[in-house]
């Protein structure tokens, strides 16, 4: 290895070494391309390319060798023997061609490796013949080991290179590596062999060979190599182009053949019988040659009796005229139908004698279907154009009419003879404008209309405008441009649509029953009037009113009568508004609102009084004159509010106050008097979220036996812990909850929570829960009680529901029915606050109560009033006679408890015995 490196480093001109490498690489690439070309051919053509590959490879090997030899500095003057030099060239080309032939043409195992080895041997043969041609004053001494290695390297890399070339079509990497392997075979052999050379000078030897400078000779050899290799490369490239042209020609011919799959071409004799039925015809029609030959084609594939007749007539025309065509349905051998277009061409010899016919049948099923579809579409389009609700015109880029439907002609009552293809858009426009009797047409008017349309047509997406040119009719005209410069115009009569839109818009802002403005309309107008009042320093009066006996009218006379009252009242209000200049609106039901601006407060109050008097006048319904009772509230800007919401709310508060004051149905807003109503409204609003936000708490007050002091049960008392107000007294929110209906949901929560708490005590103590009148009238009460008992597991006998006497007064029959169903479950019923109701004895007589609770007011006065003490004694005696236990509420002193004990009262409840607590617990309850 050291000798090889020494030889390369110190005994070579590196410029010529690189030149030799470039020639080697170029020749290897050309040789590989030529060998691959030879692989793709066969026969004599392959031998031609094998010789070309031998010439390219051999000359490249030879040129590389001699350029590298010229780069070698032996230390003495050198020359070359011309005969041996030429012999080495032919040796390289011959052996290289032989190796290529073995490598690609022989089919024995490892033939490519053997061929490559032969090629490597050719490299070695050429090298050592070339060295023999070296003439120098001295002797060449060879190192046998490096000689053997050089020959082995050439053979091994040559074999590998030929193997890679033979596998290039299967492995892309092999095609890329094969030129490099061939370069390695040449270079590794040459420089290893040069490392084996030692030149011993001998002055006795003289040089008789050809003498050229290394640079001149290397340039000449390089030019010659490039020329030879260029010719070989050109031959390869030309051969590849010819192959591509041939492949392209074959591809086109194959495509042509494959494209004839829907065409049958065959020959007929002079009588029209089939004589030549090729495979293509059989493939397209499905008939085998033995079934069709000798028969007339139309007889075999006819669908009906008409096709054979027309086919024979076409044969006669072809005989006379040279050719004939016909179309019709035909049947394949598998029974499938197709539509065929047949061309019959007469075939004659040189003397004009009829030899037969050529039949070319082309399947046009899809084309026929498309044509039929086009015809159907044309008919449908014509029907659509004739029946579409819009007028339609199609114009070309020159403003000439292409088509127009009947609807367009009818819209403008045009002459059908005028509206024909080719008429100009301007002429049509003049004809349309002329239909209006009161219009004087001149060029300026026409140009204005024409320019207006052209502006829309010129827009990228066209445009639409609404025309009310003709009285009593509104037209929507749209122009849509097309890519070719023309456009489509549509004409739609939208008169009814506009009227409907106007009606819908009116209904959206007016009450459907009375025709008065609705809340939305009123609010919008109010904002405008409020701004004007603020700007001008005026007063703005807001009036809210309703009909006090409207429900009575509906119940007594029916809803139709009620609607009639509302409509007549609305008519009266509209008439009054026209005179008074105010806006009146119906918000819903029997609720009305009115507003108006005033310069003076006195004028405002006078106008309100007139409005009130107007509403109170009798209204005739059928045979009856109804005098309405109106509840009216008034708020005034700016003193009663600065915003619409505040003024509306304050007017409504005033109206609600008017309902509660006897003999006064017109109230002006009074902040002090209406604050209570506002407070109740605020409480009602907060109650809606209180239950969801878990703001309610249950407290429990003990009930004890008066004689033994033993605990008999607890009463559940609700408390509301407001996040802002703190604890709110039941006296302040229970009545509000009853008015708003929230008491039903709150009462159900109290019942469920109390029963769950009592069930956790683990004893038989009763739990008392108060029932509101609203709850007792609720249809779902029975099911609620049943579900709570099931969910909590509390025994029905432990639950005691307390009602007041006023609870039953409203609908006594229904209330008692509800109580009987509850009592049937095993739940006990107690009457609370006994003695403060309307008919206590009658109540006791109507229902078998389980307990009587004396109202605390009697016990509180018993210490000071003999009359109160007598009432307590009478209630206790009544309970004993009816065998109903009595419980006294409000026991706060020992004297009161002693009185109860003396009079034989069974149970008591009050602060003396225990204040209400939030948590009881099983131990404490016991």
mmCIF file of N, CA, C and O in Angstrom, residues 194-232:
data_model
loop_
_atom_site.group_PDB
_atom_site.id
_atom_site.type_symbol
_atom_site.label_atom_id
_atom_site.label_comp_id
_atom_site.label_asym_id
_atom_site.label_seq_id
_atom_site.Cartn_x
_atom_site.Cartn_y
_atom_site.Cartn_z
ATOM 1 N N UNK A 194 0.957 0.399 -11.423
ATOM 2 C CA UNK A 194 2.048 1.380 -11.491
ATOM 3 C C UNK A 194 2.864 1.352 -10.210
ATOM 4 O O UNK A 194 4.083 1.631 -10.217
ATOM 5 N N UNK A 195 2.230 0.997 -9.084
ATOM 6 C CA UNK A 195 2.998 0.868 -7.851
ATOM 7 C C UNK A 195 3.940 -0.308 -7.885
ATOM 8 O O UNK A 195 4.886 -0.386 -7.084
ATOM 9 N N UNK A 196 3.696 -1.272 -8.796
ATOM 10 C CA UNK A 196 4.565 -2.449 -8.918
ATOM 11 C C UNK A 196 5.797 -2.175 -9.784
ATOM 12 O O UNK A 196 6.655 -3.037 -9.938
ATOM 13 N N UNK A 197 5.877 -0.992 -10.373
ATOM 14 C CA UNK A 197 6.964 -0.683 -11.328
ATOM 15 C C UNK A 197 8.129 -0.005 -10.607
ATOM 16 O O UNK A 197 7.918 0.927 -9.824
ATOM 17 N N UNK A 198 9.314 -0.495 -10.924
ATOM 18 C CA UNK A 198 10.553 0.171 -10.511
ATOM 19 C C UNK A 198 11.447 0.290 -11.749
ATOM 20 O O UNK A 198 11.739 -0.710 -12.409
ATOM 21 N N UNK A 199 11.867 1.488 -12.075
ATOM 22 C CA UNK A 199 12.715 1.715 -13.261
ATOM 23 C C UNK A 199 14.186 1.824 -12.806
ATOM 24 O O UNK A 199 14.509 2.667 -11.957
ATOM 25 N N UNK A 200 15.018 0.908 -13.372
ATOM 26 C CA UNK A 200 16.454 0.937 -13.080
ATOM 27 C C UNK A 200 17.179 1.510 -14.295
ATOM 28 O O UNK A 200 17.197 0.894 -15.371
ATOM 29 N N UNK A 201 17.755 2.715 -14.208
ATOM 30 C CA UNK A 201 18.407 3.337 -15.369
ATOM 31 C C UNK A 201 19.561 2.467 -15.883
ATOM 32 O O UNK A 201 20.286 1.826 -15.119
ATOM 33 N N UNK A 202 19.718 2.486 -17.215
ATOM 34 C CA UNK A 202 20.795 1.736 -17.883
ATOM 35 C C UNK A 202 21.256 2.587 -19.056
ATOM 36 O O UNK A 202 20.592 2.657 -20.103
ATOM 37 N N UNK A 203 22.436 3.265 -18.910
ATOM 38 C CA UNK A 203 22.895 4.157 -19.985
ATOM 39 C C UNK A 203 23.186 3.414 -21.280
ATOM 40 O O UNK A 203 23.182 4.018 -22.349
ATOM 41 N N UNK A 204 23.320 2.088 -21.164
ATOM 42 C CA UNK A 204 23.650 1.337 -22.398
ATOM 43 C C UNK A 204 22.454 1.197 -23.311
ATOM 44 O O UNK A 204 22.606 0.917 -24.509
ATOM 45 N N UNK A 205 21.203 1.395 -22.719
ATOM 46 C CA UNK A 205 19.990 1.247 -23.533
ATOM 47 C C UNK A 205 19.643 2.602 -24.139
ATOM 48 O O UNK A 205 19.758 3.640 -23.519
ATOM 49 N N UNK A 206 19.212 2.574 -25.391
ATOM 50 C CA UNK A 206 18.828 3.799 -26.091
ATOM 51 C C UNK A 206 17.348 3.750 -26.403
ATOM 52 O O UNK A 206 16.739 2.685 -26.463
ATOM 53 N N UNK A 207 16.745 4.977 -26.588
ATOM 54 C CA UNK A 207 15.303 5.093 -26.864
ATOM 55 C C UNK A 207 15.097 5.133 -28.356
ATOM 56 O O UNK A 207 15.665 5.971 -29.057
ATOM 57 N N UNK A 208 14.222 4.198 -28.853
ATOM 58 C CA UNK A 208 13.929 4.186 -30.298
ATOM 59 C C UNK A 208 12.465 4.411 -30.583
ATOM 60 O O UNK A 208 12.051 4.399 -31.734
ATOM 61 N N UNK A 209 11.650 4.620 -29.537
ATOM 62 C CA UNK A 209 10.196 4.785 -29.721
ATOM 63 C C UNK A 209 9.804 6.202 -30.068
ATOM 64 O O UNK A 209 10.645 7.102 -30.216
ATOM 65 N N UNK A 210 8.491 6.384 -30.193
ATOM 66 C CA UNK A 210 7.919 7.686 -30.525
ATOM 67 C C UNK A 210 8.115 8.626 -29.340
ATOM 68 O O UNK A 210 7.879 8.273 -28.195
ATOM 69 N N UNK A 211 8.544 9.846 -29.625
ATOM 70 C CA UNK A 211 8.830 10.817 -28.590
ATOM 71 C C UNK A 211 7.859 11.991 -28.704
ATOM 72 O O UNK A 211 7.809 12.658 -29.742
ATOM 73 N N UNK A 212 6.993 12.190 -27.706
ATOM 74 C CA UNK A 212 6.078 13.337 -27.641
ATOM 75 C C UNK A 212 6.092 13.879 -26.212
ATOM 76 O O UNK A 212 6.299 13.124 -25.238
ATOM 77 N N UNK A 213 5.859 15.171 -26.102
ATOM 78 C CA UNK A 213 5.779 15.743 -24.752
ATOM 79 C C UNK A 213 4.530 15.216 -24.052
ATOM 80 O O UNK A 213 3.492 14.969 -24.690
ATOM 81 N N UNK A 214 4.581 15.042 -22.756
ATOM 82 C CA UNK A 214 3.410 14.506 -22.034
ATOM 83 C C UNK A 214 2.168 15.363 -22.221
ATOM 84 O O UNK A 214 1.072 14.843 -22.412
ATOM 85 N N UNK A 215 2.333 16.686 -22.213
ATOM 86 C CA UNK A 215 1.154 17.539 -22.343
ATOM 87 C C UNK A 215 0.532 17.434 -23.717
ATOM 88 O O UNK A 215 -0.687 17.352 -23.865
ATOM 89 N N UNK A 216 1.369 17.405 -24.755
ATOM 90 C CA UNK A 216 0.838 17.306 -26.125
ATOM 91 C C UNK A 216 0.175 15.974 -26.356
ATOM 92 O O UNK A 216 -0.924 15.877 -26.926
ATOM 93 N N UNK A 217 0.829 14.905 -25.904
ATOM 94 C CA UNK A 217 0.269 13.575 -26.131
ATOM 95 C C UNK A 217 -1.019 13.369 -25.323
ATOM 96 O O UNK A 217 -1.988 12.790 -25.823
ATOM 97 N N UNK A 218 -1.044 13.879 -24.077
ATOM 98 C CA UNK A 218 -2.260 13.714 -23.265
ATOM 99 C C UNK A 218 -3.429 14.480 -23.869
ATOM 100 O O UNK A 218 -4.572 14.010 -23.869
ATOM 101 N N UNK A 219 -3.146 15.688 -24.416
ATOM 102 C CA UNK A 219 -4.208 16.462 -25.043
ATOM 103 C C UNK A 219 -4.748 15.752 -26.270
ATOM 104 O O UNK A 219 -5.958 15.693 -26.485
ATOM 105 N N UNK A 220 -3.825 15.162 -27.059
ATOM 106 C CA UNK A 220 -4.253 14.462 -28.273
ATOM 107 C C UNK A 220 -5.101 13.249 -27.932
ATOM 108 O O UNK A 220 -6.152 12.991 -28.539
ATOM 109 N N UNK A 221 -4.638 12.488 -26.944
ATOM 110 C CA UNK A 221 -5.392 11.282 -26.556
ATOM 111 C C UNK A 221 -6.761 11.674 -25.995
ATOM 112 O O UNK A 221 -7.785 11.034 -26.286
ATOM 113 N N UNK A 222 -6.790 12.750 -25.166
ATOM 114 C CA UNK A 222 -8.055 13.201 -24.589
ATOM 115 C C UNK A 222 -9.037 13.603 -25.671
ATOM 116 O O UNK A 222 -10.225 13.237 -25.637
ATOM 117 N N UNK A 223 -8.567 14.368 -26.661
ATOM 118 C CA UNK A 223 -9.440 14.797 -27.746
ATOM 119 C C UNK A 223 -9.958 13.609 -28.529
ATOM 120 O O UNK A 223 -11.126 13.550 -28.912
ATOM 121 N N UNK A 224 -9.069 12.660 -28.796
ATOM 122 C CA UNK A 224 -9.490 11.468 -29.526
ATOM 123 C C UNK A 224 -10.518 10.674 -28.727
ATOM 124 O O UNK A 224 -11.521 10.189 -29.266
ATOM 125 N N UNK A 225 -10.268 10.556 -27.395
ATOM 126 C CA UNK A 225 -11.215 9.806 -26.549
ATOM 127 C C UNK A 225 -12.578 10.482 -26.518
ATOM 128 O O UNK A 225 -13.629 9.831 -26.619
ATOM 129 N N UNK A 226 -12.555 11.829 -26.402
ATOM 130 C CA UNK A 226 -13.826 12.560 -26.365
ATOM 131 C C UNK A 226 -14.582 12.363 -27.670
ATOM 132 O O UNK A 226 -15.812 12.182 -27.682
ATOM 133 N N UNK A 227 -13.842 12.398 -28.779
ATOM 134 C CA UNK A 227 -14.494 12.224 -30.078
ATOM 135 C C UNK A 227 -15.138 10.843 -30.195
ATOM 136 O O UNK A 227 -16.293 10.708 -30.610
ATOM 137 N N UNK A 228 -14.361 9.819 -29.811
ATOM 138 C CA UNK A 228 -14.893 8.459 -29.904
ATOM 139 C C UNK A 228 -16.087 8.287 -28.966
ATOM 140 O O UNK A 228 -17.146 7.747 -29.338
ATOM 141 N N UNK A 229 -15.923 8.778 -27.736
ATOM 142 C CA UNK A 229 -16.992 8.590 -26.764
ATOM 143 C C UNK A 229 -18.228 9.410 -27.138
ATOM 144 O O UNK A 229 -19.368 8.981 -26.905
ATOM 145 N N UNK A 230 -18.015 10.582 -27.747
ATOM 146 C CA UNK A 230 -19.152 11.392 -28.187
ATOM 147 C C UNK A 230 -19.939 10.666 -29.263
ATOM 148 O O UNK A 230 -21.175 10.665 -29.267
ATOM 149 N N UNK A 231 -19.200 10.056 -30.200
ATOM 150 C CA UNK A 231 -19.886 9.290 -31.251
ATOM 151 C C UNK A 231 -20.698 8.145 -30.653
ATOM 152 O O UNK A 231 -21.839 7.890 -31.052
ATOM 153 N N UNK A 232 -20.098 7.464 -29.694
ATOM 154 C CA UNK A 232 -20.818 6.342 -29.063
ATOM 155 C C UNK A 232 -22.050 6.849 -28.300
ATOM 156 O O UNK A 232 -23.144 6.259 -28.371
#
